[in-house]
Tab-separated table of C-alpha atoms in Angstrom:
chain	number	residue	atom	x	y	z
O	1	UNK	CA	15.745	-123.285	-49.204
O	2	UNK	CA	15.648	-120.242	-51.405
O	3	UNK	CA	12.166	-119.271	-53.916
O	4	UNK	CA	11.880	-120.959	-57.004
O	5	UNK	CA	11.185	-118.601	-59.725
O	6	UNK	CA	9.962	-118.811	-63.507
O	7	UNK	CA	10.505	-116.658	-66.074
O	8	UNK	CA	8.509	-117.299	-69.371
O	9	UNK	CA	9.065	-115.419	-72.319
O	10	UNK	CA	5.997	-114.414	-74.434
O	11	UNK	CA	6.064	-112.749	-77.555
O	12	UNK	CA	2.919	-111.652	-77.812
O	13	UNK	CA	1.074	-114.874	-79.299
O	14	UNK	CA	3.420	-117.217	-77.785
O	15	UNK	CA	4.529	-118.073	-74.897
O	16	UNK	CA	7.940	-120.199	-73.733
O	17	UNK	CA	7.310	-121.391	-70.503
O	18	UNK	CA	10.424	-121.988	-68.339
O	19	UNK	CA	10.429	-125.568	-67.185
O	20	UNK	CA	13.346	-125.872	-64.920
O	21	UNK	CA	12.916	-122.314	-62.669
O	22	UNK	CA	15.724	-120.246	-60.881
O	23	UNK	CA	16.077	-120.405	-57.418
O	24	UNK	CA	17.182	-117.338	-55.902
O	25	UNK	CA	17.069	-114.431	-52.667
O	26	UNK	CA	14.141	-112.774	-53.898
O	27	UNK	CA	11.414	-111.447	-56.341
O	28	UNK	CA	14.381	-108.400	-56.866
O	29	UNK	CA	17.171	-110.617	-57.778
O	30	UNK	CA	15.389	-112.867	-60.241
O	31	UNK	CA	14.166	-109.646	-61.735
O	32	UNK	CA	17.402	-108.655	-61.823
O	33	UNK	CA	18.594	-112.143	-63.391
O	34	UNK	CA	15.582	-111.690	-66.358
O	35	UNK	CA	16.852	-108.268	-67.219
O	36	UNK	CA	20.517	-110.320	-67.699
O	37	UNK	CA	18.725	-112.816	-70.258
O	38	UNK	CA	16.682	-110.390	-71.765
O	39	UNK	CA	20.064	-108.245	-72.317
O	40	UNK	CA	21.705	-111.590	-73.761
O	41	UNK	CA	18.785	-112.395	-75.794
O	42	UNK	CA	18.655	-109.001	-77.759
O	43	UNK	CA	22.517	-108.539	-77.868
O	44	UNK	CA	22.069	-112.463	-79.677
O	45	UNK	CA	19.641	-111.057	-82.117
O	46	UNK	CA	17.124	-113.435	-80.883
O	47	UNK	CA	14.135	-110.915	-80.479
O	48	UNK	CA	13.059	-110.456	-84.074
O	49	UNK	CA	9.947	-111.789	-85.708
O	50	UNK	CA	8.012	-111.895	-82.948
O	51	UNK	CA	4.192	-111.755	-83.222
O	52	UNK	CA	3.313	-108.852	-80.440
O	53	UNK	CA	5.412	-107.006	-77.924
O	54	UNK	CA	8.240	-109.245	-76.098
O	55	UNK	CA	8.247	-109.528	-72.531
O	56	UNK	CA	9.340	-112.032	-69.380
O	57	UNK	CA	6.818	-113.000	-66.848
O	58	UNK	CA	8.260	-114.269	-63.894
O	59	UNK	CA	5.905	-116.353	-61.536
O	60	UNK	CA	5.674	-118.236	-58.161
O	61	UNK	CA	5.864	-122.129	-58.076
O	62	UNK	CA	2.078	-122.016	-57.561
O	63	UNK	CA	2.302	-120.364	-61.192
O	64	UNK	CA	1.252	-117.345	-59.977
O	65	UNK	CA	2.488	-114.422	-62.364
O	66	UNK	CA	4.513	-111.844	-59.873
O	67	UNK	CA	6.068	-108.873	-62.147
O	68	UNK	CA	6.268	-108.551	-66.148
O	69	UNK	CA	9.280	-106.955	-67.776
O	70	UNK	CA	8.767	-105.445	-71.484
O	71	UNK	CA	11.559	-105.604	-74.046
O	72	UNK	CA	12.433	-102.534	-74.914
């Protein structure tokens, strides 16, 4: 059975916690699959107003954050 991984986006003062999880290889490819939504996100427009800097936290299934990707 392969990792689950979360990726929660946080704007700064908020934070969207990903319910459901990925599961996938690897730490690398569900990096690699939060660069893709961040990518879709901005290209949507959907990264304006935010409070503080934007940025995807992806953690364990203990909740344990792993690796933090800034917008930029």
């Amino acid at each position: 059975m392969a990792p689950r991984f979360y990726l929660d986006l946080i704007d700064g003062d908020e934070t969207v916690p990903d319910e459901g999880g990925l599961e996938t290889s690897d730490l690398d490819a569900a990096t690699a699959h939060a660069q893709d939504v961040l990518r879709e996100i901005r290209m949507a427009g959907r990264l304006t107003g935010a409070h503080g800097p934007w940025e995807i936290v992806i953690r364990d299934a203990r909740g344990r954050p792993l690796r933090r990707i800034a917008v930029s």
